[in-house]
Coordinates of C-alpha atoms and ligand atoms in Angstrom, one line a residue:
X15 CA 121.5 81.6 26.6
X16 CA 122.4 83.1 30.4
X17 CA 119.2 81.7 32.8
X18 CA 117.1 84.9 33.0
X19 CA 114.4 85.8 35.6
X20 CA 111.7 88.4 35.8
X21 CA 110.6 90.8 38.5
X22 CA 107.2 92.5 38.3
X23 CA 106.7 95.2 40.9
X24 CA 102.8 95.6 41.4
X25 CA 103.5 96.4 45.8
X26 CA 102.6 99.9 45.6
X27 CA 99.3 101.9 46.0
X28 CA 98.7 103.4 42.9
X29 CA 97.5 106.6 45.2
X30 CA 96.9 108.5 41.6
X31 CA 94.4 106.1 40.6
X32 CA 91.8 107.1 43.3
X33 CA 90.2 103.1 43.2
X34 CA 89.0 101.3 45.5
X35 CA 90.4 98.7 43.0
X36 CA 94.4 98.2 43.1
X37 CA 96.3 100.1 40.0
X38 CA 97.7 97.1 38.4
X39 CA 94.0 95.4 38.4
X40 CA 92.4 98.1 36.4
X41 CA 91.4 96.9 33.1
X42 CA 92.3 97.4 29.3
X43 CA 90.5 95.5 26.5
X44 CA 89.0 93.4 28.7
X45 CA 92.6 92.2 30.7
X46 CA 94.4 93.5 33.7
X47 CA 97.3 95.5 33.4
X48 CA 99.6 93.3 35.2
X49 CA 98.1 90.0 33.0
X50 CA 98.9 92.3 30.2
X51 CA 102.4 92.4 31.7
X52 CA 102.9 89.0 32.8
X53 CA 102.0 88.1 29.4
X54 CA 104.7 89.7 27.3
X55 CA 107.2 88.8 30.3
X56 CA 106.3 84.9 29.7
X57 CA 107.2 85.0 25.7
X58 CA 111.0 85.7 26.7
X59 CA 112.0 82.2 28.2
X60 CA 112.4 83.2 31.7
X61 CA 112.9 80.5 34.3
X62 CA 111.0 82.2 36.9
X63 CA 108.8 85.1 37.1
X64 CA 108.0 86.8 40.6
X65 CA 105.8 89.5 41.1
X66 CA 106.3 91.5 44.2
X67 CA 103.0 91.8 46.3
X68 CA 101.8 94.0 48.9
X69 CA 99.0 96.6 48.7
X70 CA 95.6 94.5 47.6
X71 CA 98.2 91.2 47.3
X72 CA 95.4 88.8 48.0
X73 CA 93.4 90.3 44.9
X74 CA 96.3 90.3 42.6
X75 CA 97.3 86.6 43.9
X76 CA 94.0 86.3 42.7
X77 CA 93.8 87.4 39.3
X78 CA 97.6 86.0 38.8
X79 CA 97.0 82.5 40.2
X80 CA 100.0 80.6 39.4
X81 CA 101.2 82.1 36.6
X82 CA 103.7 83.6 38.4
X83 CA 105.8 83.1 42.0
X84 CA 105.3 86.4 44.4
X85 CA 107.3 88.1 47.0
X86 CA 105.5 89.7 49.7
X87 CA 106.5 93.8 50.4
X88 CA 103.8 94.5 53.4
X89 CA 105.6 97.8 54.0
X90 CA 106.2 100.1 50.2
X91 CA 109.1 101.5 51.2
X92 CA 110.7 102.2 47.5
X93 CA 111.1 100.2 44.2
X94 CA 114.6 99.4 45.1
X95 CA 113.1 97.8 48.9
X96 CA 110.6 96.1 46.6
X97 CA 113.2 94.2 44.3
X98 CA 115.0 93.2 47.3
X99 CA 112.0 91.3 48.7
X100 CA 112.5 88.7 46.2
X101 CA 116.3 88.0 47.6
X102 CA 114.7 84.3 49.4
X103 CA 113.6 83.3 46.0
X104 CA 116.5 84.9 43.7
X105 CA 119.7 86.3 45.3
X106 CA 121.7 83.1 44.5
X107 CA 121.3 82.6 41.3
X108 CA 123.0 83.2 38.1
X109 CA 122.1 84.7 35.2
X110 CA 120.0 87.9 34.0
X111 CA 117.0 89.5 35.6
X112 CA 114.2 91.6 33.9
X113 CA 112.6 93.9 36.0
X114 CA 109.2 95.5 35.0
X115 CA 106.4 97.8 36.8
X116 CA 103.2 96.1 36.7
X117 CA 101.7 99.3 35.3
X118 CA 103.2 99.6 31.7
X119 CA 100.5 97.3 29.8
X120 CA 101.6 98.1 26.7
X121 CA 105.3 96.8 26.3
X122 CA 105.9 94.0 23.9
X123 CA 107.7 91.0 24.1
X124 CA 109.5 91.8 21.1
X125 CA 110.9 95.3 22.8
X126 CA 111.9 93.2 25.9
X127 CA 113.5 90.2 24.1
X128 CA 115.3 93.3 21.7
X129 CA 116.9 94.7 25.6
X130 CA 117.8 91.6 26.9
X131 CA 119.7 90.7 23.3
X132 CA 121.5 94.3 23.5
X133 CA 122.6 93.9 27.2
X134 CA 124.2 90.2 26.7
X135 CA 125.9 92.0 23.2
X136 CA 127.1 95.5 25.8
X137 CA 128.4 92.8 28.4
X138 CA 126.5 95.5 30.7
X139 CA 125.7 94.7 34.0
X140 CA 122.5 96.9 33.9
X141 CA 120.8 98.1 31.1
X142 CA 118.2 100.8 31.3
X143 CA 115.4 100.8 28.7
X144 CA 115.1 104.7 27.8
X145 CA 112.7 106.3 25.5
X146 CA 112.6 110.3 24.2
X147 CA 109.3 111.8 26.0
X148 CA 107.8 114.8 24.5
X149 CA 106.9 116.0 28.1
X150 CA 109.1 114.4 30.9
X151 CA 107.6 115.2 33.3
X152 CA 107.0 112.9 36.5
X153 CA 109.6 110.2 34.7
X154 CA 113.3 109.6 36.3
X155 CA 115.7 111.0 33.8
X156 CA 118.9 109.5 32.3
X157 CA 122.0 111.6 33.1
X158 CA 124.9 110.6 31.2
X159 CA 128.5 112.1 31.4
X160 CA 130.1 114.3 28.3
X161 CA 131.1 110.9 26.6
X162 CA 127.5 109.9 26.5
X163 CA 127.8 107.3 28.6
X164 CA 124.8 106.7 31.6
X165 CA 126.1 108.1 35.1
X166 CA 123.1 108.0 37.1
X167 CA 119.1 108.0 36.6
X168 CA 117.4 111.3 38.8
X169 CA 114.0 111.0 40.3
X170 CA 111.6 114.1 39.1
X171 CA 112.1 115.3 42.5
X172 CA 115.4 115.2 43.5
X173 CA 116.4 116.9 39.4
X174 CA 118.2 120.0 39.9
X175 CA 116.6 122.4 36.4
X176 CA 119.4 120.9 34.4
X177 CA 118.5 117.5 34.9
X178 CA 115.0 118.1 34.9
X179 CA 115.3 119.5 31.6
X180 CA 116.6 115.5 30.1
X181 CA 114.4 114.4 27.8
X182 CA 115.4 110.9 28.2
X183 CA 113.3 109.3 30.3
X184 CA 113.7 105.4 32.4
X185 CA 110.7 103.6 31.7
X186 CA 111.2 101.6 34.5
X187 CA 112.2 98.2 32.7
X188 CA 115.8 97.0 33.3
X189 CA 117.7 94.1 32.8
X190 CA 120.4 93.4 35.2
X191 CA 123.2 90.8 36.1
X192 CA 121.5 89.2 39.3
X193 CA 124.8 88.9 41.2
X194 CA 125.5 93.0 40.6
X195 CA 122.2 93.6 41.2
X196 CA 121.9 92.1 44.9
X197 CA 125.3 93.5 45.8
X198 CA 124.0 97.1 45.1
X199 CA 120.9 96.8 46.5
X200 CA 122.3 95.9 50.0
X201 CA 124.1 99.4 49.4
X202 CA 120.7 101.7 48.4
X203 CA 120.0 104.4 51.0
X204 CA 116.3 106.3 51.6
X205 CA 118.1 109.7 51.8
X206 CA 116.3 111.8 48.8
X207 CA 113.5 113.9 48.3
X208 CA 110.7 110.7 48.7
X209 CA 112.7 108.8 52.1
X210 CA 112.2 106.0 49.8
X211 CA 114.8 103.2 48.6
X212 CA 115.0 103.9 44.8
X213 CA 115.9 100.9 42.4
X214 CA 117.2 104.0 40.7
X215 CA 119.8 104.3 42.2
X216 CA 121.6 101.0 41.3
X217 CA 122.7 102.3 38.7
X218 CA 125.0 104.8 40.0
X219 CA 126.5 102.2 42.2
X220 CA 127.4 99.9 39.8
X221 CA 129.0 102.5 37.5
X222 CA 130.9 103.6 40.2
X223 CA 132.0 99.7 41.5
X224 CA 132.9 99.8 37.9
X225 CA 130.6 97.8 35.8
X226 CA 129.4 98.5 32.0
X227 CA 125.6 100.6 32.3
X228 CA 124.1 100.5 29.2
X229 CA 120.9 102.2 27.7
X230 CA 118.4 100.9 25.1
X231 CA 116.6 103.4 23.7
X232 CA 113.0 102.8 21.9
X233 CA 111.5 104.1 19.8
X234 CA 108.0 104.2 20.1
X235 CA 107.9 106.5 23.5
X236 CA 104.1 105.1 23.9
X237 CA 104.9 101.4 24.6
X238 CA 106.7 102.7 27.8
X239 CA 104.2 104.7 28.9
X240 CA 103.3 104.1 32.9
X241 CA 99.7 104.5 34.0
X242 CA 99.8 106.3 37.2
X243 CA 96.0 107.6 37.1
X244 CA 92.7 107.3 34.8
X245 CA 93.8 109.8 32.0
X246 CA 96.5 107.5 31.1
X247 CA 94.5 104.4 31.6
X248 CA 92.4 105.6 29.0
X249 CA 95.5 107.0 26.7
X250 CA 97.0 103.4 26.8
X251 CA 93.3 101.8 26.4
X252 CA 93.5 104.1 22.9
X253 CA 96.7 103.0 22.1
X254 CA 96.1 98.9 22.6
X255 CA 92.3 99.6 20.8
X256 CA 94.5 100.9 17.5
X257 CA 96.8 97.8 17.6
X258 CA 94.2 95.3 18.0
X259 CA 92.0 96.8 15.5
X260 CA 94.8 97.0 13.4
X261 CA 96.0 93.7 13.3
X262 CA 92.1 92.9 12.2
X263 CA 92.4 94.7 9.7
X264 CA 95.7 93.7 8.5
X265 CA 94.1 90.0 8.2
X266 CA 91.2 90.9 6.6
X267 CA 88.4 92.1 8.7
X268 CA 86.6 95.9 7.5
X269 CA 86.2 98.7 10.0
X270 CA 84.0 101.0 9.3
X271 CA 84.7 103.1 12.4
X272 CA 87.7 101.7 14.2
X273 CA 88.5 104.6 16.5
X274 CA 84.9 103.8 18.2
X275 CA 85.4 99.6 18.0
X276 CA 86.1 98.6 21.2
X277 CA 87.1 94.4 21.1
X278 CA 89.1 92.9 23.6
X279 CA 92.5 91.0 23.9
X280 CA 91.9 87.4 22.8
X281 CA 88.6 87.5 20.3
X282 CA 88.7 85.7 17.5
X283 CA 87.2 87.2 14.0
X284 CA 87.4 85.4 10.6
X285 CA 88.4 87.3 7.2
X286 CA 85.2 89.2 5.4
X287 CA 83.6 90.2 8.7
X288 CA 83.0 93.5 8.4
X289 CA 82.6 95.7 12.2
X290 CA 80.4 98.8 11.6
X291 CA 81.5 101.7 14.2
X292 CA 80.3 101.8 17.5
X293 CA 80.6 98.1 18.6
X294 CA 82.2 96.4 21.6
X295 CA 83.1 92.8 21.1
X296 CA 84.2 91.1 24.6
X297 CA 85.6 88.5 26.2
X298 CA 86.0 85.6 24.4
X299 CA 84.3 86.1 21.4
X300 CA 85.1 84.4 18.4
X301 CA 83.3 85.4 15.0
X302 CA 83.7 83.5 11.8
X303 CA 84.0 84.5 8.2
X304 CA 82.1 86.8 6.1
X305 CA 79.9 88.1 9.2
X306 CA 78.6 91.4 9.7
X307 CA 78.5 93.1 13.1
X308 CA 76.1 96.0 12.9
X309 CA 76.8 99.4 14.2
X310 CA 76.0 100.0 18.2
X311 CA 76.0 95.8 18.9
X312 CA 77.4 94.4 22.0
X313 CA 78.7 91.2 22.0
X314 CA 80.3 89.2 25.0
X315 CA 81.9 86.0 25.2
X316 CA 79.7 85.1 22.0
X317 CA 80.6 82.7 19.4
X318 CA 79.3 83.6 15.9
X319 CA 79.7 81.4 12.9
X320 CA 80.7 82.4 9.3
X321 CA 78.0 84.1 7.5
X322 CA 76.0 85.6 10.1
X323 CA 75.0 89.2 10.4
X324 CA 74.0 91.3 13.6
X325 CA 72.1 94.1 13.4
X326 CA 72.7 96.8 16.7
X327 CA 72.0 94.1 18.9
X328 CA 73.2 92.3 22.6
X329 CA 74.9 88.6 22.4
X330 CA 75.9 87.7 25.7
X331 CA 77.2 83.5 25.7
X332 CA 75.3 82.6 23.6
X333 CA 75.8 80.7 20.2
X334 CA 74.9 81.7 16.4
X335 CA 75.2 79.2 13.8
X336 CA 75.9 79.7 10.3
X337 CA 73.7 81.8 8.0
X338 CA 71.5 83.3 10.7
X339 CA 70.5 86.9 11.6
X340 CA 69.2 89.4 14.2
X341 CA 67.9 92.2 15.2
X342 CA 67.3 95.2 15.4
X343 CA 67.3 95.1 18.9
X344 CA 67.3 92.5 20.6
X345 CA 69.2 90.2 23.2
X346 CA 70.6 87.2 23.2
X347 CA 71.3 86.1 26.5
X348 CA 73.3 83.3 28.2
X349 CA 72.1 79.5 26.8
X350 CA 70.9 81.2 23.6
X351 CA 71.8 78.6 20.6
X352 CA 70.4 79.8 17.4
X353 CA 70.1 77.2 14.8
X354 CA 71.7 77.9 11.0
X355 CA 69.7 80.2 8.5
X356 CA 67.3 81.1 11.8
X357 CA 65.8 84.8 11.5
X358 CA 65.4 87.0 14.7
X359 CA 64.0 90.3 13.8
X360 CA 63.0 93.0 16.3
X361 CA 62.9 93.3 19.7
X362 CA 63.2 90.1 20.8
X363 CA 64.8 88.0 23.6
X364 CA 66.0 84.5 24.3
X365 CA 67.3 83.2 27.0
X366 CA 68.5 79.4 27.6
X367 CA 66.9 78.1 24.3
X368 CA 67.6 75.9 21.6
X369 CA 66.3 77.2 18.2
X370 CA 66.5 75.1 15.1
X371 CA 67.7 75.6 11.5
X372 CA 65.4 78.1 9.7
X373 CA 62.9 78.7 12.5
X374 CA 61.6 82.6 12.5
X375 CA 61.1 84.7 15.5
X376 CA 60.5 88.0 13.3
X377 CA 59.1 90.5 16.0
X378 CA 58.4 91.2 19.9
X379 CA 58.8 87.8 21.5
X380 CA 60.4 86.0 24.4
X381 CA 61.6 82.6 24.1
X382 CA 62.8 81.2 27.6
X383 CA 63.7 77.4 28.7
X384 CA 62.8 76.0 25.6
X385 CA 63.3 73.8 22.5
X386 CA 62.3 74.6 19.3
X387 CA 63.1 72.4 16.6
X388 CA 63.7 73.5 12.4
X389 CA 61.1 75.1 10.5
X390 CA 59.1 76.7 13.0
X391 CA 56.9 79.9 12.7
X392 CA 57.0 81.8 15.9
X393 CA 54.3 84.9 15.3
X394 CA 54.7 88.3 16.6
X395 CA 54.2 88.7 20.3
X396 CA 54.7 85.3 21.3
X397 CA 55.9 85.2 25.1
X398 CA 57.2 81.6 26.1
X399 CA 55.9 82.3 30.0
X400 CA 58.7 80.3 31.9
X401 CA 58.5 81.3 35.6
X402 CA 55.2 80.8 37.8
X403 CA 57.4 83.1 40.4
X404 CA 59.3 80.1 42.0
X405 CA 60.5 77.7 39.5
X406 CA 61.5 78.3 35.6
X407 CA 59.6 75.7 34.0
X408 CA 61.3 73.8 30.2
X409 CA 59.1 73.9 26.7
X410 CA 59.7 71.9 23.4
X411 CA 58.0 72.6 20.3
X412 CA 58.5 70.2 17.3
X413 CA 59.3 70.9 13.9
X414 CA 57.8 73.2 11.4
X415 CA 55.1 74.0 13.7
X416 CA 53.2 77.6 13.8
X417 CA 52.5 80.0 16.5
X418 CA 49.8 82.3 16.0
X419 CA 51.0 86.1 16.8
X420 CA 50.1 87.1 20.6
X421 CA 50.2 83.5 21.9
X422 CA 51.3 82.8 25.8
X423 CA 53.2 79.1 25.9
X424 CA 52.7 78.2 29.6
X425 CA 55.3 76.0 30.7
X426 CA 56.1 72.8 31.3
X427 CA 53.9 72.2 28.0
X428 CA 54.9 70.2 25.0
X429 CA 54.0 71.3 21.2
X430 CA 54.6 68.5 18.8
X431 CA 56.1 68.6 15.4
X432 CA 53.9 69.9 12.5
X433 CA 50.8 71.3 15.3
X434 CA 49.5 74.8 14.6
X435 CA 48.8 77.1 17.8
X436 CA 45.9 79.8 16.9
X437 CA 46.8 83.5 17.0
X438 CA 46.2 85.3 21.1
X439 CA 45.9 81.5 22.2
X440 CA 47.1 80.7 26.2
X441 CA 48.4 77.0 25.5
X442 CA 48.6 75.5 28.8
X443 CA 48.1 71.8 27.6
X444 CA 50.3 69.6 25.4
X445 CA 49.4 69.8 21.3
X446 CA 49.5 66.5 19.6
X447 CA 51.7 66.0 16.0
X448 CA 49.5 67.6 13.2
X449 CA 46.9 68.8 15.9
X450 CA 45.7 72.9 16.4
X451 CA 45.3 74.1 20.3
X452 CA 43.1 77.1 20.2
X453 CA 42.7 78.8 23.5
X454 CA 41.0 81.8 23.4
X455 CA 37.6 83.3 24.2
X456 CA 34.7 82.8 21.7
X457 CA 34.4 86.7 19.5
X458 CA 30.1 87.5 20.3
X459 CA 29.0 90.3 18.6
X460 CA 26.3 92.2 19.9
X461 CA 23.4 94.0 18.4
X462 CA 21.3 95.1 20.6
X463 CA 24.6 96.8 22.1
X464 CA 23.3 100.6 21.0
X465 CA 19.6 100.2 22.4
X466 CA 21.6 99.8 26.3
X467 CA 23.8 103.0 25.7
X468 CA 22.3 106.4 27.5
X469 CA 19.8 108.2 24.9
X470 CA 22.2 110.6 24.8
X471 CA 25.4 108.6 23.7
X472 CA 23.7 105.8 21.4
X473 CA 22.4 109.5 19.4
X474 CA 26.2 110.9 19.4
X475 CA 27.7 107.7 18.3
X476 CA 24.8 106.5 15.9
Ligands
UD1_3 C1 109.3 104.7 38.6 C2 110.8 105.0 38.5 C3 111.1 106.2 37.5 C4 110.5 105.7 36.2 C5 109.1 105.3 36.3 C6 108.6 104.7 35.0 C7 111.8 104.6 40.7 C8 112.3 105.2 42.0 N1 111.3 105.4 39.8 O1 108.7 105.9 39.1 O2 112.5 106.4 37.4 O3 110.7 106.8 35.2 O4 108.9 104.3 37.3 O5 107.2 104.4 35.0 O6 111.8 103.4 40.6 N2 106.3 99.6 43.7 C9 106.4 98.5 44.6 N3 106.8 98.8 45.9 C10 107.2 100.1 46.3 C11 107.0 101.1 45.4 C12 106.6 100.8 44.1 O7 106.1 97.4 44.3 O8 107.5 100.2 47.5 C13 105.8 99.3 42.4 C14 104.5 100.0 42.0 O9 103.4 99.2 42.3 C15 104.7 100.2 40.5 C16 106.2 100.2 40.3 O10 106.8 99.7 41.5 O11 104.2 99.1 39.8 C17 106.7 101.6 40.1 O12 106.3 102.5 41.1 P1 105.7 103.9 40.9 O13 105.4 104.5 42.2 O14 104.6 103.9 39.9 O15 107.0 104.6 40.4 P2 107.1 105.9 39.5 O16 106.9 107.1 40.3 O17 106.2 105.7 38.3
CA4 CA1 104.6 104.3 37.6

């Protein structure tokens, strides 16, 4: 196999976006477009990739990191100026070059490795990856002569009616012989309709200096598709959603509503889970077997174990073992490790706490800073009070202990195993193994209450 290389050009400004955020850093499940790029670039063997740089270059440096080399294009004066800028890092070398827009997120590896396959076969020295558009418009267009063979690419605005009329449209994605490509490069002008230098127009210089052009067309017009603003950001966001949540459910996980699942590039879920509509699974997730996921549930950078089921509730890194179950409603937040076979029921939160196997926090509470060993009753209401408004402050409560509904834990405090707390108790003091805190004001009832009212109430109410 011929050495190949791979250009990506993310320089430009992405006007069309109107973002204070640069074009190829907007998002889709959960990954950059230019990640999503870089990634299906990587899977064809190249020996160097080079992304060109300019507008925002320290923020895609950023989100790139060393994944790639980059050529810096301070000025955008074209697509064709930007490919030159890697000349330093690429003019001498042999072999084949890929060259790719930053903003197509959905081209696969397997459509790239498919074009650089049918150029070596052609013995082009470019060939364009083409697709059929339904609508055109705003693409460059493949002109070829009567014999069918490619002449030229026109820009939208330099088409005469005819040309504008092509259906076949350049995605932007080439492969070229890097020798051929350099030499025409030094020979691109600026003089159309844009005063830019096109990469474009390569093309026509090499047919005419005689070399083979070549076109691969694909199929699926929608893996080409460029996104220049935020109604195709969200048409290729559709587009990605329906193959990730079809490869789900190709290995065995149930959708109930996939066209409103939303999960991100890179989550993991095992075989028998079954995703009810509405959810959003995030970052790196990874949910085992025979789970469900409840409709409306959020979950992000979560790890779920086999058998657990989620019910319209927010997991945000935090852990579920096996067997356990939540909601409705309530949070899991960051440092949450729920034990196997725990039950969390409604509206409750815990944050940075250890729960163990089989404890029960059925309704209303807040567990914060703590560690609660197996067995446990937690009551409804219970608030573990972890802050005194400068410091968070660490509980542990032993196994199979109970709290009483409506109790206040005030940290630093320390429950041991088998101790029973007494319903609407403030525990502010350590509980001993097998021992019962109790703090709560003595019940008095009064009798001689009615004799103090006003004549005229105690009469109404008696
Ligand atoms: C380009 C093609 C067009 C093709 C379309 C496919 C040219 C002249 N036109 O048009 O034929 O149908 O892509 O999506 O190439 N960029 C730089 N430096 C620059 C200018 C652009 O790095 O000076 C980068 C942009 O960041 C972008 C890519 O090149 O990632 C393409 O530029 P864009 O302005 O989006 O070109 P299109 O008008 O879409
Ligand atoms: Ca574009």
């Amino acid at each position: 196999m011929e050495p190949r290389y791979v250009v990506i050009l993310a320089a430009g400004m992405g006007t069309r976006m109107k973002s204070d955020v640069h074009k190829v850093l907007h998002k889709i499940c959960g990954r950059t477009m230019v990640e999503h790029v870089l990634t299906q670039v990587s899977q064809v063997q190249p020996e160097k990739i080079i992304t060109v740089v300019g507008h925002d270059a320290q923020d895609v440096k950023k989100t790139l990191g060393d994944r790639t080399e980059y050529a810096d294009q301070p000025e955008q004066l074209g697509t064709g100026h930007a490919v030159l800028q890697t000349a330093p890092l690429l003019a001498d070398k042999e072999g084949v070059t890929l060259v790719v827009s930053g903003d197509t997120p959905l081209l696969t590896a397997a459509t790239l490795n498919k074009l650089l396959q049918y150029h070596t076969e052609k013995g082009a020295k470019a060939t364009i990856l083409t697709a059929e558009a339904p609508d055109p418009t705003g693409y460059g267009r493949i002109v070829r002569n009567d014999l069918g063979i490619v002449e030229r690419i026109v820009e939208q605005k330099d088409a005469s009616h005819e040309e504008a009329a092509i259906q076949e449209i350049n995605t932007g994605v080439y492969c070229f012989d890097n020798q051929a490509l350099f030499a025409a490069l030094k020979q691109v002008t600026n003089d159309n309709a844009q005063g830019e230098y096109y990469l474009t127009d390569v093309i026509a210089i090499m047919r005419k200096a005689g070399g083979i052009i070549a076109a691969y067309r694909m199929k699926n017009f929608e893996e080409s598709m460029g996104v220049n603003d935020r109604v195709a950001l969200a048409a290729a966001t559709k587009v990605m959603q329906q193959r990730i949540n079809h490869d789900f459910m190709m290995n065995g996980v149930s959708m109930i509503g996939p066209a409103t699942t939303y999960i991100d590039v890179g989550v993991q879920i095992g075989q028998d889970t079954i995703i009810e509509p509405g959810v959003q699974i995030q970052g790196q997730t990874t949910i085992g077997r025979h789970c469900v996921v409840g409709a409306h549930s959020l979950l992000v950078d979560a790890t779920i174990e086999d058998n657990v089921h989620i019910t319209s509730s927010t997991i945000e890194q935090a852990t579920m073992h096996r067997g356990s179950d939540i909601g409705p409603n309530s949070h899991l937040r960051p440092k949450a490790d729920i034990g196997e076979d725990v039950h969390i029921g409604n509206f409750c939160e815990v944050k940075n706490a250890t729960l163990g196997a089989r404890t029960k926090l059925g309704h209303l509470s807040y567990v914060g800073d703590a560690t609660l060993g197996s067995d446990i009753n937690v009551g409804c209401g219970v608030v573990f009070v972890n802050y005194d408004g400068v410091k968070k402050w660490h509980t542990t409560v032993g196994d199979k202990a109970f709290i009483g509904s409506n109790s206040n834990i005030v940290a630093p405090v320390e429950i041991a195993d088998h101790s029973f707390i007494a319903a609407g108790s403030t525990i502010t003091k350590d509980i001993a193994y097998h021992a019962m805190g109790i703090a709560r004001a003595r019940q008095v009832n009064k009798s001689d209450f009615w004799d103090k009212l006003p004549l005229s109430k105690s009469s109404e109410w008696k």
